[in-house]
Every structure is written in C-alpha cells, then in structure tokens.
PDB file of C-alpha atoms in Angstrom:
ATOM      1  CA  UNK P 212       2.103 -30.186 -14.238  1.00 44.00           C
ATOM      2  CA  UNK P 213       3.620 -28.195 -17.014  1.00 49.00           C
ATOM      3  CA  UNK P 214       2.564 -28.974 -20.639  1.00 48.00           C
ATOM      4  CA  UNK P 215       4.820 -28.730 -23.533  1.00 49.00           C
ATOM      5  CA  UNK P 216       3.897 -26.675 -26.725  1.00 48.00           C
ATOM      6  CA  UNK P 217       2.410 -29.626 -28.498  1.00 47.00           C
ATOM      7  CA  UNK P 218       0.171 -30.701 -25.533  1.00 72.00           C
ATOM      8  CA  UNK P 219      -1.146 -26.743 -25.465  1.00 85.00           C
ATOM      9  CA  UNK P 220      -3.505 -26.426 -28.239  1.00 93.00           C
ATOM     10  CA  UNK P 221      -4.254 -23.481 -30.439  1.00 94.00           C
ATOM     11  CA  UNK P 222      -7.608 -22.853 -29.088  1.00 96.00           C
ATOM     12  CA  UNK P 223      -6.267 -22.198 -25.621  1.00 97.00           C
ATOM     13  CA  UNK P 224      -3.453 -20.222 -26.496  1.00 97.00           C
ATOM     14  CA  UNK P 225      -5.750 -18.200 -28.705  1.00 97.00           C
ATOM     15  CA  UNK P 226      -8.470 -17.629 -25.940  1.00 98.00           C
ATOM     16  CA  UNK P 227      -5.627 -16.273 -23.867  1.00 98.00           C
ATOM     17  CA  UNK P 228      -4.282 -13.803 -26.263  1.00 98.00           C
ATOM     18  CA  UNK P 229      -7.415 -12.047 -26.714  1.00 98.00           C
ATOM     19  CA  UNK P 230      -8.557  -9.349 -24.239  1.00 98.00           C
ATOM     20  CA  UNK P 231     -11.581 -10.115 -21.771  1.00 96.00           C
ATOM     21  CA  UNK P 232     -14.037  -7.791 -20.546  1.00 94.00           C
ATOM     22  CA  UNK P 233     -11.535  -6.453 -17.450  1.00 96.00           C
ATOM     23  CA  UNK P 234      -8.340  -6.462 -19.743  1.00 98.00           C
ATOM     24  CA  UNK P 235      -9.775  -4.734 -23.069  1.00 97.00           C
ATOM     25  CA  UNK P 236      -7.086  -2.013 -23.387  1.00 97.00           C
ATOM     26  CA  UNK P 237      -8.125  -1.103 -27.166  1.00 96.00           C
ATOM     27  CA  UNK P 238      -8.773   2.447 -26.465  1.00 95.00           C
ATOM     28  CA  UNK P 239      -5.319   2.870 -25.589  1.00 96.00           C
ATOM     29  CA  UNK P 240      -3.904   0.293 -28.531  1.00 94.00           C
ATOM     30  CA  UNK P 241      -2.035   3.090 -30.402  1.00 95.00           C
ATOM     31  CA  UNK P 242      -0.204   4.072 -27.060  1.00 95.00           C
ATOM     32  CA  UNK P 243       0.469   0.384 -26.652  1.00 97.00           C
ATOM     33  CA  UNK P 244       1.678  -0.019 -30.264  1.00 95.00           C
ATOM     34  CA  UNK P 245       4.638   1.808 -29.553  1.00 95.00           C
ATOM     35  CA  UNK P 246       5.626  -0.399 -26.279  1.00 96.00           C
ATOM     36  CA  UNK P 247       8.222  -3.207 -26.650  1.00 95.00           C
ATOM     37  CA  UNK P 248       7.084  -6.697 -26.762  1.00 96.00           C
ATOM     38  CA  UNK P 249       9.606  -7.981 -24.197  1.00 97.00           C
ATOM     39  CA  UNK P 250       7.814  -8.940 -21.313  1.00 98.00           C
ATOM     40  CA  UNK P 251      10.662  -7.823 -18.883  1.00 97.00           C
ATOM     41  CA  UNK P 252      10.238  -4.159 -20.130  1.00 98.00           C
ATOM     42  CA  UNK P 253       6.402  -4.325 -19.917  1.00 98.00           C
ATOM     43  CA  UNK P 254       6.770  -5.326 -16.215  1.00 98.00           C
ATOM     44  CA  UNK P 255       8.574  -2.137 -15.932  1.00 98.00           C
ATOM     45  CA  UNK P 256       6.062  -0.303 -17.542  1.00 98.00           C
ATOM     46  CA  UNK P 257       3.481  -1.660 -15.293  1.00 98.00           C
ATOM     47  CA  UNK P 258       5.532  -1.145 -12.443  1.00 98.00           C
ATOM     48  CA  UNK P 259       5.981   2.602 -13.357  1.00 96.00           C
ATOM     49  CA  UNK P 260       2.403   3.499 -12.991  1.00 95.00           C
ATOM     50  CA  UNK P 261       0.889   1.600 -10.115  1.00 96.00           C
ATOM     51  CA  UNK P 262       2.161   1.607  -6.392  1.00 95.00           C
ATOM     52  CA  UNK P 263       0.827  -1.091  -4.004  1.00 95.00           C
ATOM     53  CA  UNK P 264      -1.176   0.071  -0.989  1.00 93.00           C
ATOM     54  CA  UNK P 265       0.543  -1.887   1.375  1.00 92.00           C
ATOM     55  CA  UNK P 266       3.994  -0.702   0.269  1.00 94.00           C
ATOM     56  CA  UNK P 267       3.037   3.238   0.286  1.00 94.00           C
ATOM     57  CA  UNK P 268       4.603   4.063   3.561  1.00 93.00           C
ATOM     58  CA  UNK P 269       7.790   1.958   2.432  1.00 93.00           C
ATOM     59  CA  UNK P 270       8.357   4.440  -0.547  1.00 93.00           C
ATOM     60  CA  UNK P 271       7.475   7.515   1.651  1.00 92.00           C
ATOM     61  CA  UNK P 272       4.364   8.568  -0.256  1.00 89.00           C
ATOM     62  CA  UNK P 273       1.089  10.451   1.240  1.00 90.00           C
ATOM     63  CA  UNK P 274      -1.252   9.247  -1.545  1.00 86.00           C
ATOM     64  CA  UNK P 275      -4.066  11.805  -2.789  1.00 88.00           C
ATOM     65  CA  UNK P 276      -7.643  10.591  -3.444  1.00 88.00           C
ATOM     66  CA  UNK P 277      -7.125  11.403  -7.155  1.00 88.00           C
ATOM     67  CA  UNK P 278      -4.626   8.261  -7.248  1.00 90.00           C
ATOM     68  CA  UNK P 279      -7.055   5.836  -5.936  1.00 88.00           C
ATOM     69  CA  UNK P 280      -9.518   3.821  -8.405  1.00 84.00           C
ATOM     70  CA  UNK P 281     -13.229   3.955  -7.096  1.00 82.00           C
ATOM     71  CA  UNK P 282     -14.587   1.339  -9.723  1.00 86.00           C
ATOM     72  CA  UNK P 283     -15.989  -1.433  -7.703  1.00 87.00           C
ATOM     73  CA  UNK P 284     -14.293  -3.863 -10.215  1.00 89.00           C
ATOM     74  CA  UNK P 285     -11.763  -1.617 -12.179  1.00 91.00           C
ATOM     75  CA  UNK P 286     -11.400  -2.342 -15.588  1.00 94.00           C
ATOM     76  CA  UNK P 287      -7.604  -2.164 -16.717  1.00 96.00           C
ATOM     77  CA  UNK P 288      -8.757   0.994 -18.865  1.00 95.00           C
ATOM     78  CA  UNK P 289     -10.059   2.305 -15.650  1.00 93.00           C
ATOM     79  CA  UNK P 290      -6.436   2.545 -14.072  1.00 94.00           C
ATOM     80  CA  UNK P 291      -4.768   4.041 -17.340  1.00 95.00           C
ATOM     81  CA  UNK P 292      -7.574   6.567 -17.167  1.00 93.00           C
ATOM     82  CA  UNK P 293      -6.282   7.785 -13.760  1.00 92.00           C
ATOM     83  CA  UNK P 294      -2.879   7.534 -14.674  1.00 91.00           C
ATOM     84  CA  UNK P 295      -3.378   9.836 -17.785  1.00 89.00           C
ATOM     85  CA  UNK P 296      -5.630  12.481 -15.809  1.00 88.00           C
ATOM     86  CA  UNK P 297      -2.948  12.745 -12.816  1.00 84.00           C
ATOM     87  CA  UNK P 298      -0.176  13.174 -15.165  1.00 76.00           C
ATOM     88  CA  UNK P 299      -0.393  14.212 -18.518  1.00 79.00           C
ATOM     89  CA  UNK P 300       2.586  12.382 -20.042  1.00 80.00           C
ATOM     90  CA  UNK P 301       2.327   9.622 -22.345  1.00 90.00           C
ATOM     91  CA  UNK P 302      -0.023   6.949 -20.674  1.00 93.00           C
ATOM     92  CA  UNK P 303       2.311   4.387 -20.419  1.00 96.00           C
ATOM     93  CA  UNK P 304       5.332   6.449 -19.517  1.00 95.00           C
ATOM     94  CA  UNK P 305       6.685   5.804 -15.868  1.00 94.00           C
ATOM     95  CA  UNK P 306       5.862   8.159 -13.137  1.00 93.00           C
ATOM     96  CA  UNK P 307       7.756   8.715  -9.745  1.00 92.00           C
ATOM     97  CA  UNK P 308       5.489   6.981  -6.968  1.00 91.00           C
ATOM     98  CA  UNK P 309       3.734   9.958  -5.764  1.00 89.00           C
ATOM     99  CA  UNK P 310       2.241  10.088  -9.210  1.00 91.00           C
ATOM    100  CA  UNK P 311       1.327   6.375  -9.844  1.00 93.00           C
ATOM    101  CA  UNK P 312      -2.011   4.878  -9.191  1.00 94.00           C
ATOM    102  CA  UNK P 313      -2.664   3.113  -5.909  1.00 94.00           C
ATOM    103  CA  UNK P 314      -3.631  -0.149  -6.425  1.00 94.00           C
ATOM    104  CA  UNK P 315      -3.116  -3.888  -5.190  1.00 95.00           C
ATOM    105  CA  UNK P 316      -1.380  -6.944  -6.474  1.00 97.00           C
ATOM    106  CA  UNK P 317      -4.603  -8.029  -8.828  1.00 97.00           C
ATOM    107  CA  UNK P 318      -3.936  -4.824 -10.823  1.00 97.00           C
ATOM    108  CA  UNK P 319      -0.216  -5.509 -11.157  1.00 98.00           C
ATOM    109  CA  UNK P 320      -0.874  -8.792 -12.617  1.00 98.00           C
ATOM    110  CA  UNK P 321      -3.993  -7.818 -14.484  1.00 98.00           C
ATOM    111  CA  UNK P 322      -2.559  -4.847 -15.975  1.00 98.00           C
ATOM    112  CA  UNK P 323       0.534  -7.007 -17.307  1.00 98.00           C
ATOM    113  CA  UNK P 324      -2.020  -9.726 -18.411  1.00 98.00           C
ATOM    114  CA  UNK P 325      -4.186  -6.774 -20.455  1.00 98.00           C
ATOM    115  CA  UNK P 326      -0.737  -5.415 -21.977  1.00 98.00           C
ATOM    116  CA  UNK P 327       0.166  -8.993 -22.928  1.00 98.00           C
ATOM    117  CA  UNK P 328      -2.979  -9.915 -24.897  1.00 98.00           C
ATOM    118  CA  UNK P 329      -3.295  -6.797 -26.796  1.00 98.00           C
ATOM    119  CA  UNK P 330       0.212  -7.643 -27.932  1.00 97.00           C
ATOM    120  CA  UNK P 331      -1.088 -10.878 -29.079  1.00 97.00           C
ATOM    121  CA  UNK P 332       1.000 -12.877 -26.385  1.00 98.00           C
ATOM    122  CA  UNK P 333      -1.015 -15.424 -24.226  1.00 98.00           C
ATOM    123  CA  UNK P 334      -1.680 -14.400 -20.684  1.00 98.00           C
ATOM    124  CA  UNK P 335      -3.705 -15.156 -17.656  1.00 98.00           C
ATOM    125  CA  UNK P 336      -4.052 -13.548 -13.922  1.00 98.00           C
ATOM    126  CA  UNK P 337      -3.623 -16.120 -11.362  1.00 98.00           C
ATOM    127  CA  UNK P 338      -5.015 -15.908  -7.752  1.00 98.00           C
ATOM    128  CA  UNK P 339      -3.392 -17.838  -4.990  1.00 98.00           C
ATOM    129  CA  UNK P 340      -0.836 -17.337  -2.282  1.00 98.00           C
ATOM    130  CA  UNK P 341       2.779 -16.060  -2.042  1.00 98.00           C
ATOM    131  CA  UNK P 342       5.282 -17.409   0.434  1.00 98.00           C
ATOM    132  CA  UNK P 343       7.748 -14.658  -0.173  1.00 98.00           C
ATOM    133  CA  UNK P 344       5.378 -11.926   1.178  1.00 97.00           C
ATOM    134  CA  UNK P 345       4.197 -13.655   4.233  1.00 96.00           C
ATOM    135  CA  UNK P 346       5.944 -14.604   7.718  1.00 94.00           C
ATOM    136  CA  UNK P 347       7.741 -17.908   7.840  1.00 94.00           C
ATOM    137  CA  UNK P 348       5.517 -20.907   7.522  1.00 94.00           C
ATOM    138  CA  UNK P 349       2.479 -18.386   5.961  1.00 97.00           C
ATOM    139  CA  UNK P 350       1.196 -17.750   2.656  1.00 98.00           C
ATOM    140  CA  UNK P 351       0.064 -14.403   1.661  1.00 98.00           C
ATOM    141  CA  UNK P 352      -3.159 -13.335  -0.285  1.00 98.00           C
ATOM    142  CA  UNK P 353      -1.663 -12.622  -3.903  1.00 98.00           C
ATOM    143  CA  UNK P 354      -1.794 -12.280  -7.369  1.00 98.00           C
ATOM    144  CA  UNK P 355       0.554 -12.946 -10.378  1.00 98.00           C
ATOM    145  CA  UNK P 356       0.457 -13.109 -14.139  1.00 98.00           C
ATOM    146  CA  UNK P 357       1.109 -16.041 -16.363  1.00 98.00           C
ATOM    147  CA  UNK P 358       2.588 -15.905 -19.982  1.00 98.00           C
ATOM    148  CA  UNK P 359       3.233 -18.040 -22.702  1.00 98.00           C
ATOM    149  CA  UNK P 360       7.111 -18.022 -23.642  1.00 97.00           C
ATOM    150  CA  UNK P 361       6.822 -20.298 -26.581  1.00 95.00           C
ATOM    151  CA  UNK P 362       7.216 -23.323 -24.745  1.00 94.00           C
ATOM    152  CA  UNK P 363       5.405 -23.244 -21.449  1.00 96.00           C
ATOM    153  CA  UNK P 364       3.709 -20.869 -19.052  1.00 97.00           C
ATOM    154  CA  UNK P 365       6.068 -18.734 -17.222  1.00 98.00           C
ATOM    155  CA  UNK P 366       5.279 -16.982 -13.980  1.00 98.00           C
ATOM    156  CA  UNK P 367       5.500 -13.509 -13.253  1.00 98.00           C
ATOM    157  CA  UNK P 368       4.984 -11.220 -10.203  1.00 98.00           C
ATOM    158  CA  UNK P 369       5.158  -7.665 -11.710  1.00 98.00           C
ATOM    159  CA  UNK P 370       4.538  -6.065  -8.167  1.00 98.00           C
ATOM    160  CA  UNK P 371       7.916  -7.044  -7.306  1.00 98.00           C
ATOM    161  CA  UNK P 372      10.251  -4.131  -8.523  1.00 97.00           C
ATOM    162  CA  UNK P 373      13.978  -3.969  -7.626  1.00 97.00           C
ATOM    163  CA  UNK P 374      13.318  -2.108  -4.518  1.00 96.00           C
ATOM    164  CA  UNK P 375      11.075  -4.807  -3.089  1.00 97.00           C
ATOM    165  CA  UNK P 376      13.260  -7.358  -4.252  1.00 98.00           C
ATOM    166  CA  UNK P 377      16.227  -5.987  -2.562  1.00 98.00           C
ATOM    167  CA  UNK P 378      13.583  -5.556   0.685  1.00 97.00           C
ATOM    168  CA  UNK P 379      12.765  -9.192   0.615  1.00 97.00           C
ATOM    169  CA  UNK P 380      16.376 -10.358   0.353  1.00 97.00           C
ATOM    170  CA  UNK P 381      17.791  -7.812   2.772  1.00 97.00           C
ATOM    171  CA  UNK P 382      15.212  -9.234   5.409  1.00 96.00           C
ATOM    172  CA  UNK P 383      16.336 -13.134   4.636  1.00 97.00           C
ATOM    173  CA  UNK P 384      19.838 -11.975   5.230  1.00 96.00           C
ATOM    174  CA  UNK P 385      19.681 -10.171   8.303  1.00 95.00           C
ATOM    175  CA  UNK P 386      16.787 -12.035  10.261  1.00 92.00           C
ATOM    176  CA  UNK P 387      17.997 -13.926  13.118  1.00 90.00           C
ATOM    177  CA  UNK P 388      17.114 -17.782  13.899  1.00 91.00           C
ATOM    178  CA  UNK P 389      15.578 -17.996  10.196  1.00 95.00           C
ATOM    179  CA  UNK P 390      14.693 -21.282   8.973  1.00 96.00           C
ATOM    180  CA  UNK P 391      17.467 -22.264   6.459  1.00 96.00           C
ATOM    181  CA  UNK P 392      14.608 -23.497   4.210  1.00 96.00           C
ATOM    182  CA  UNK P 393      12.412 -20.080   4.533  1.00 97.00           C
ATOM    183  CA  UNK P 394      15.673 -18.207   3.784  1.00 97.00           C
ATOM    184  CA  UNK P 395      16.712 -20.173   0.745  1.00 97.00           C
ATOM    185  CA  UNK P 396      13.283 -19.731  -0.621  1.00 98.00           C
ATOM    186  CA  UNK P 397      13.525 -15.735  -0.139  1.00 98.00           C
ATOM    187  CA  UNK P 398      16.927 -15.472  -1.537  1.00 98.00           C
ATOM    188  CA  UNK P 399      16.096 -17.546  -4.710  1.00 97.00           C
ATOM    189  CA  UNK P 400      12.964 -15.508  -5.523  1.00 98.00           C
ATOM    190  CA  UNK P 401      13.369 -14.416  -9.386  1.00 98.00           C
ATOM    191  CA  UNK P 402       9.697 -12.538  -9.983  1.00 98.00           C
ATOM    192  CA  UNK P 403      10.243 -12.943 -13.630  1.00 98.00           C
ATOM    193  CA  UNK P 404      10.080 -16.728 -13.142  1.00 98.00           C
ATOM    194  CA  UNK P 405       8.431 -17.766  -9.977  1.00 98.00           C
ATOM    195  CA  UNK P 406       8.438 -21.227  -9.033  1.00 97.00           C
ATOM    196  CA  UNK P 407       5.809 -23.589  -6.714  1.00 95.00           C
ATOM    197  CA  UNK P 408       7.932 -22.904  -3.905  1.00 95.00           C
ATOM    198  CA  UNK P 409       7.402 -19.070  -4.431  1.00 98.00           C
ATOM    199  CA  UNK P 410       3.746 -18.958  -5.454  1.00 98.00           C
ATOM    200  CA  UNK P 411       0.852 -21.559  -4.670  1.00 98.00           C
ATOM    201  CA  UNK P 412      -2.283 -21.399  -6.570  1.00 98.00           C
ATOM    202  CA  UNK P 413      -5.239 -21.327  -4.938  1.00 98.00           C
ATOM    203  CA  UNK P 414      -6.808 -24.658  -6.166  1.00 98.00           C
ATOM    204  CA  UNK P 415      -3.452 -26.382  -4.941  1.00 98.00           C
ATOM    205  CA  UNK P 416      -3.989 -24.735  -1.480  1.00 98.00           C
ATOM    206  CA  UNK P 417      -7.463 -25.879  -1.403  1.00 98.00           C
ATOM    207  CA  UNK P 418      -6.608 -29.656  -2.136  1.00 98.00           C
ATOM    208  CA  UNK P 419      -3.443 -29.312   0.252  1.00 98.00           C
ATOM    209  CA  UNK P 420      -5.768 -28.086   3.183  1.00 98.00           C
ATOM    210  CA  UNK P 421      -8.553 -30.608   2.500  1.00 96.00           C
ATOM    211  CA  UNK P 422      -5.980 -33.153   2.581  1.00 95.00           C
ATOM    212  CA  UNK P 423      -4.448 -32.595   5.813  1.00 94.00           C
ATOM    213  CA  UNK P 424      -1.032 -31.811   4.532  1.00 95.00           C
ATOM    214  CA  UNK P 425      -1.266 -27.999   5.545  1.00 96.00           C
ATOM    215  CA  UNK P 426      -3.167 -25.862   7.703  1.00 98.00           C
ATOM    216  CA  UNK P 427      -5.719 -23.632   6.388  1.00 98.00           C
ATOM    217  CA  UNK P 428      -4.697 -21.159   9.042  1.00 98.00           C
ATOM    218  CA  UNK P 429      -1.474 -20.469   7.151  1.00 98.00           C
ATOM    219  CA  UNK P 430      -3.044 -19.221   4.494  1.00 98.00           C
ATOM    220  CA  UNK P 431      -4.837 -15.436   4.157  1.00 98.00           C
ATOM    221  CA  UNK P 432      -3.991 -11.748   4.567  1.00 97.00           C
ATOM    222  CA  UNK P 433      -1.793 -10.524   7.495  1.00 95.00           C
ATOM    223  CA  UNK P 434      -3.564  -7.332   7.848  1.00 95.00           C
ATOM    224  CA  UNK P 435      -5.580  -6.048  10.968  1.00 95.00           C
ATOM    225  CA  UNK P 436      -9.312  -8.106  10.159  1.00 96.00           C
ATOM    226  CA  UNK P 437     -11.023  -5.717  12.706  1.00 95.00           C
ATOM    227  CA  UNK P 438     -11.644  -2.668  10.376  1.00 93.00           C
ATOM    228  CA  UNK P 439     -13.490  -5.246   8.215  1.00 93.00           C
ATOM    229  CA  UNK P 440     -15.825  -6.569  10.867  1.00 92.00           C
ATOM    230  CA  UNK P 441     -13.916  -9.686  11.087  1.00 94.00           C
ATOM    231  CA  UNK P 442     -11.686 -11.897  13.545  1.00 95.00           C
ATOM    232  CA  UNK P 443      -9.324 -13.205  10.932  1.00 96.00           C
ATOM    233  CA  UNK P 444      -8.557 -12.775   7.429  1.00 98.00           C
ATOM    234  CA  UNK P 445      -7.054 -16.515   7.284  1.00 98.00           C
ATOM    235  CA  UNK P 446      -8.547 -19.803   6.925  1.00 98.00           C
ATOM    236  CA  UNK P 447     -10.176 -22.348   4.820  1.00 98.00           C
ATOM    237  CA  UNK P 448     -12.976 -19.776   3.928  1.00 98.00           C
ATOM    238  CA  UNK P 449     -10.470 -17.343   2.650  1.00 98.00           C
ATOM    239  CA  UNK P 450      -8.667 -20.071   0.468  1.00 98.00           C
ATOM    240  CA  UNK P 451     -12.092 -20.942  -0.774  1.00 98.00           C
ATOM    241  CA  UNK P 452     -12.680 -17.316  -2.110  1.00 98.00           C
ATOM    242  CA  UNK P 453      -9.067 -17.301  -3.722  1.00 98.00           C
ATOM    243  CA  UNK P 454     -10.246 -20.417  -5.488  1.00 98.00           C
ATOM    244  CA  UNK P 455     -13.162 -18.986  -7.020  1.00 98.00           C
ATOM    245  CA  UNK P 456     -11.084 -15.807  -7.868  1.00 98.00           C
ATOM    246  CA  UNK P 457      -8.715 -17.994  -9.873  1.00 98.00           C
ATOM    247  CA  UNK P 458     -10.997 -19.839 -11.289  1.00 98.00           C
ATOM    248  CA  UNK P 459     -12.931 -16.761 -12.801  1.00 98.00           C
ATOM    249  CA  UNK P 460      -9.751 -15.674 -13.446  1.00 98.00           C
ATOM    250  CA  UNK P 461      -8.922 -18.465 -15.490  1.00 98.00           C
ATOM    251  CA  UNK P 462     -12.250 -17.735 -17.626  1.00 98.00           C
ATOM    252  CA  UNK P 463     -10.633 -13.864 -17.854  1.00 97.00           C
ATOM    253  CA  UNK P 464     -12.980 -12.382 -15.305  1.00 96.00           C
ATOM    254  CA  UNK P 465     -10.217 -10.760 -12.600  1.00 97.00           C
ATOM    255  CA  UNK P 466     -12.486 -10.096  -9.899  1.00 95.00           C
ATOM    256  CA  UNK P 467     -11.318  -8.258  -7.056  1.00 95.00           C
ATOM    257  CA  UNK P 468      -9.313  -9.613  -3.939  1.00 96.00           C
ATOM    258  CA  UNK P 469     -11.553 -10.136  -0.635  1.00 97.00           C
ATOM    259  CA  UNK P 470     -10.255  -7.048   1.400  1.00 96.00           C
ATOM    260  CA  UNK P 471     -10.203  -4.706  -1.679  1.00 94.00           C
ATOM    261  CA  UNK P 472     -13.822  -5.535  -2.411  1.00 94.00           C
ATOM    262  CA  UNK P 473     -14.660  -4.588   1.169  1.00 94.00           C
ATOM    263  CA  UNK P 474     -12.664  -1.297   0.979  1.00 92.00           C
ATOM    264  CA  UNK P 475     -14.806  -0.038  -1.920  1.00 90.00           C
ATOM    265  CA  UNK P 476     -18.121  -0.836  -0.067  1.00 90.00           C
ATOM    266  CA  UNK P 477     -18.576  -3.059   3.309  1.00 91.00           C
ATOM    267  CA  UNK P 478     -21.473  -4.995   1.271  1.00 91.00           C
ATOM    268  CA  UNK P 479     -19.167  -5.735  -1.425  1.00 93.00           C
ATOM    269  CA  UNK P 480     -19.531  -9.775  -1.289  1.00 94.00           C
ATOM    270  CA  UNK P 481     -23.093  -9.743  -0.055  1.00 92.00           C
ATOM    271  CA  UNK P 482     -25.261 -11.880  -2.097  1.00 91.00           C
ATOM    272  CA  UNK P 483     -22.726 -14.135  -3.414  1.00 95.00           C
ATOM    273  CA  UNK P 484     -22.987 -17.392  -1.270  1.00 96.00           C
ATOM    274  CA  UNK P 485     -20.347 -19.198  -2.221  1.00 97.00           C
ATOM    275  CA  UNK P 486     -17.980 -16.538  -0.983  1.00 96.00           C
ATOM    276  CA  UNK P 487     -19.737 -15.623   2.011  1.00 96.00           C
ATOM    277  CA  UNK P 488     -20.919 -18.696   3.674  1.00 97.00           C
ATOM    278  CA  UNK P 489     -19.293 -19.983   6.697  1.00 96.00           C
ATOM    279  CA  UNK P 490     -17.467 -23.428   5.827  1.00 97.00           C
ATOM    280  CA  UNK P 491     -20.096 -25.494   7.960  1.00 97.00           C
ATOM    281  CA  UNK P 492     -23.047 -24.023   5.933  1.00 98.00           C
ATOM    282  CA  UNK P 493     -21.970 -25.422   2.495  1.00 98.00           C
ATOM    283  CA  UNK P 494     -23.788 -27.930   1.045  1.00 98.00           C
ATOM    284  CA  UNK P 495     -22.326 -31.363  -0.038  1.00 98.00           C
ATOM    285  CA  UNK P 496     -23.035 -30.202  -3.772  1.00 98.00           C
ATOM    286  CA  UNK P 497     -21.236 -27.060  -3.267  1.00 98.00           C
ATOM    287  CA  UNK P 498     -18.089 -28.717  -1.793  1.00 98.00           C
ATOM    288  CA  UNK P 499     -18.276 -30.860  -4.523  1.00 98.00           C
ATOM    289  CA  UNK P 500     -18.172 -27.828  -7.043  1.00 98.00           C
ATOM    290  CA  UNK P 501     -15.325 -26.420  -5.005  1.00 98.00           C
ATOM    291  CA  UNK P 502     -13.603 -29.568  -5.282  1.00 98.00           C
ATOM    292  CA  UNK P 503     -13.861 -29.821  -9.038  1.00 98.00           C
ATOM    293  CA  UNK P 504     -12.980 -26.340  -9.824  1.00 98.00           C
ATOM    294  CA  UNK P 505     -10.158 -26.747  -7.666  1.00 98.00           C
ATOM    295  CA  UNK P 506      -8.976 -29.655  -9.756  1.00 98.00           C
ATOM    296  CA  UNK P 507      -9.547 -27.867 -13.447  1.00 98.00           C
ATOM    297  CA  UNK P 508      -7.736 -24.832 -12.181  1.00 98.00           C
ATOM    298  CA  UNK P 509      -4.577 -26.982 -10.954  1.00 98.00           C
ATOM    299  CA  UNK P 510      -4.398 -28.258 -14.634  1.00 97.00           C
ATOM    300  CA  UNK P 511      -6.313 -25.664 -16.602  1.00 97.00           C
ATOM    301  CA  UNK P 512      -4.929 -26.741 -20.100  1.00 97.00           C
ATOM    302  CA  UNK P 513      -5.979 -30.360 -19.653  1.00 96.00           C
ATOM    303  CA  UNK P 514      -9.400 -29.521 -18.423  1.00 97.00           C
ATOM    304  CA  UNK P 515     -10.133 -26.334 -20.675  1.00 97.00           C
ATOM    305  CA  UNK P 516     -13.130 -27.446 -22.138  1.00 97.00           C
ATOM    306  CA  UNK P 517     -14.539 -28.387 -18.961  1.00 98.00           C
ATOM    307  CA  UNK P 518     -13.087 -25.460 -17.100  1.00 98.00           C
ATOM    308  CA  UNK P 519     -15.128 -23.099 -19.790  1.00 97.00           C
ATOM    309  CA  UNK P 520     -18.265 -25.075 -19.591  1.00 98.00           C
ATOM    310  CA  UNK P 521     -18.275 -25.253 -15.997  1.00 98.00           C
ATOM    311  CA  UNK P 522     -18.054 -21.183 -15.842  1.00 97.00           C
ATOM    312  CA  UNK P 523     -20.845 -20.956 -18.610  1.00 97.00           C
ATOM    313  CA  UNK P 524     -23.381 -23.244 -16.856  1.00 97.00           C
ATOM    314  CA  UNK P 525     -23.121 -22.361 -13.117  1.00 97.00           C
ATOM    315  CA  UNK P 526     -24.340 -19.263 -12.391  1.00 95.00           C
ATOM    316  CA  UNK P 527     -23.698 -19.558  -8.455  1.00 96.00           C
ATOM    317  CA  UNK P 528     -20.132 -18.865  -9.895  1.00 97.00           C
ATOM    318  CA  UNK P 529     -20.767 -15.509 -11.751  1.00 94.00           C
ATOM    319  CA  UNK P 530     -20.104 -12.601  -9.874  1.00 92.00           C
ATOM    320  CA  UNK P 531     -23.176 -10.505  -8.862  1.00 88.00           C
ATOM    321  CA  UNK P 532     -24.482  -7.974 -11.546  1.00 79.00           C
ATOM    322  CA  UNK P 533     -23.610  -5.123  -8.847  1.00 72.00           C
ATOM    323  CA  UNK P 534     -19.824  -5.969  -9.228  1.00 78.00           C
ATOM    324  CA  UNK P 535     -19.456  -7.098 -13.067  1.00 69.00           C
ATOM    325  CA  UNK P 536     -21.974  -6.010 -15.545  1.00 48.00           C
ATOM    326  CA  UNK P 537     -20.272  -8.893 -17.993  1.00 43.00           C
ATOM    327  CA  UNK P 538     -20.617 -12.002 -16.725  1.00 36.00           C
ATOM    328  CA  UNK P 539     -19.456 -14.316 -19.584  1.00 39.00           C
ATOM    329  CA  UNK P 540     -17.271 -13.896 -22.459  1.00 36.00           C
TER     330      UNK P 540
END
C-alpha cells in the first residue's frame, strides 16, 4: 500500500535521509557534493563503478583480485576505497567494466541508497525477489533501492543498466513458447520505476508462501548449490533469510546476501539461529516473530515505530558481532 506525502511523517523521512553505519560516506562528502541530485544520474554513477559478479562473463571481463571487496560486510566506503585505489580518477567518475569493483546487487542498491542519503534524499535498500531476473515462474534473490520522490516511495534497480535491460528484453522477444504474461512483465520492465509485478519484497513473499498462494521452491537463487555445501538454494528457509535481511535494511543495517556471505567465509552465518535453523526447528515464538516482521516490512511507514522497537529489543535479529560491529543506530 502506497502512502501519501501527508501519511509519511517527517520523522520517517528524516530517519531514511540520514546514513546508517554501512551507508556513511562522509569521508567522500566533498566528492559527492560535486555530484548531481538527480536519481537517474546517480544511478548511472553507481553503474559506472560497480560490476555484478554474475554478469562478468557477459561484459567479457576477467576480474583481478584487487577488484574484489574482502570486508565481511562491506561498508560503502569500502567499495569506494577499492575503486579509488584501482583507478586514480575521481572516486565517482565512470570506469570501464574492467576497472570497476566486482560486487552483487546488495552493493548496487546500497551504494545508491548511501549517495541519496548523503544528498539528504530519503532512501532505503530493500531485499526480496525479482521476477525479471528469474526463469519463468520463479523469483530470484535480489536487492533494490527505494527513494522518496517527493510524493511517494519509488523503487529503482540500479544494477540494470542499458546493456542488461537490452539483454532482458531481447530474451523476452526471442524466447519460443514464452508465457504471454511473463513476456509482458519482462518487456514492461523500467529499472527506474519497478512495480510489484517485477519485484516482491521478502515480507510479501513470506506471506504468499505461508498462505499457500505460491510455492516456496519458486524463490531463491539460480546457481549451483553444491559449492556451498547445499542441495538447494530455494525454499521457505531462503525466503526467511531475505525477510530478516529486508527487516534489517529497513533499520539501516544492510547485511550481506546469503551466498555472498558464504563466499566470504564458509562459517559466515554460523551462530545466527534465525538464519541457519531448519524450518522444522523453529519454535512457535520464532515463527510468530517472523510473521510479525513480515507484516511490519510490508507497510514499514505505517508500522515505523514498532519496526524500530522490535529491532532494538530483539537481539536474535541482530547480526553476530563478527559480521557487524555496530548493531544499533
């Protein structure tokens, strides 16, 4: 449900216009002062310095170790440090693909979020699932960015540049026996203004799965699970992880995606029960908590005060200290 300008309080807009511990770019504030306030152009800035790890082959790039960010939960300053070290142009100047930092969708969304907040524009990263990055009938693990356009929250996918958008629409036009509704969804994709047909927040996916309206096995990540010691990267457990990540992002804690964490260290998620427990191991109280944060995350402005309170008062939702030093803001 979209809320009007009158319904979204000044407190909420102020909260999301101030950087959190992972989106603080104050060290680069002078360089950011020289950037435009235009969201379209800031999106192009992000695209000019990050390259998605799963699109590297499409851009015909062989990444070097210095392009990768080794921080367990990269702050946006970590990314810009790498960009500046690898290429001595101005920090936010566009780089050719071979000189960009290699990252994932979380970094695209959260860097745009950080730039907008530095400019005083309310913004928040959102974790969920994209229909336009998945095969027909499935929803791919993904992050996007919401910003306040003066009247409502507008959802943007800063990862999808012109090349990727053309690739998606070419696929839609050339695929044989494609479902008309799926094809229409792909062809209508506007990365600067996503709709609920294109991106589903994790809280919404959680409710759809529990209500039997969709199959949990349709949500996840379409990569080989075996290198991660798993049989599958789909299912309700995966939705649960994204639900927690989205809830944290609404509290300005933009933690790593599931696979990105394991790629840092295999034990990345160990010790965080709500992430690692099997579905049948969760207690009634834990399931009730998950149901509640799903409800809060679907309408975060309506439930803003409770969303903040639940986070502050529920240590089981905090990332382990090894992943994030700052738990609360």
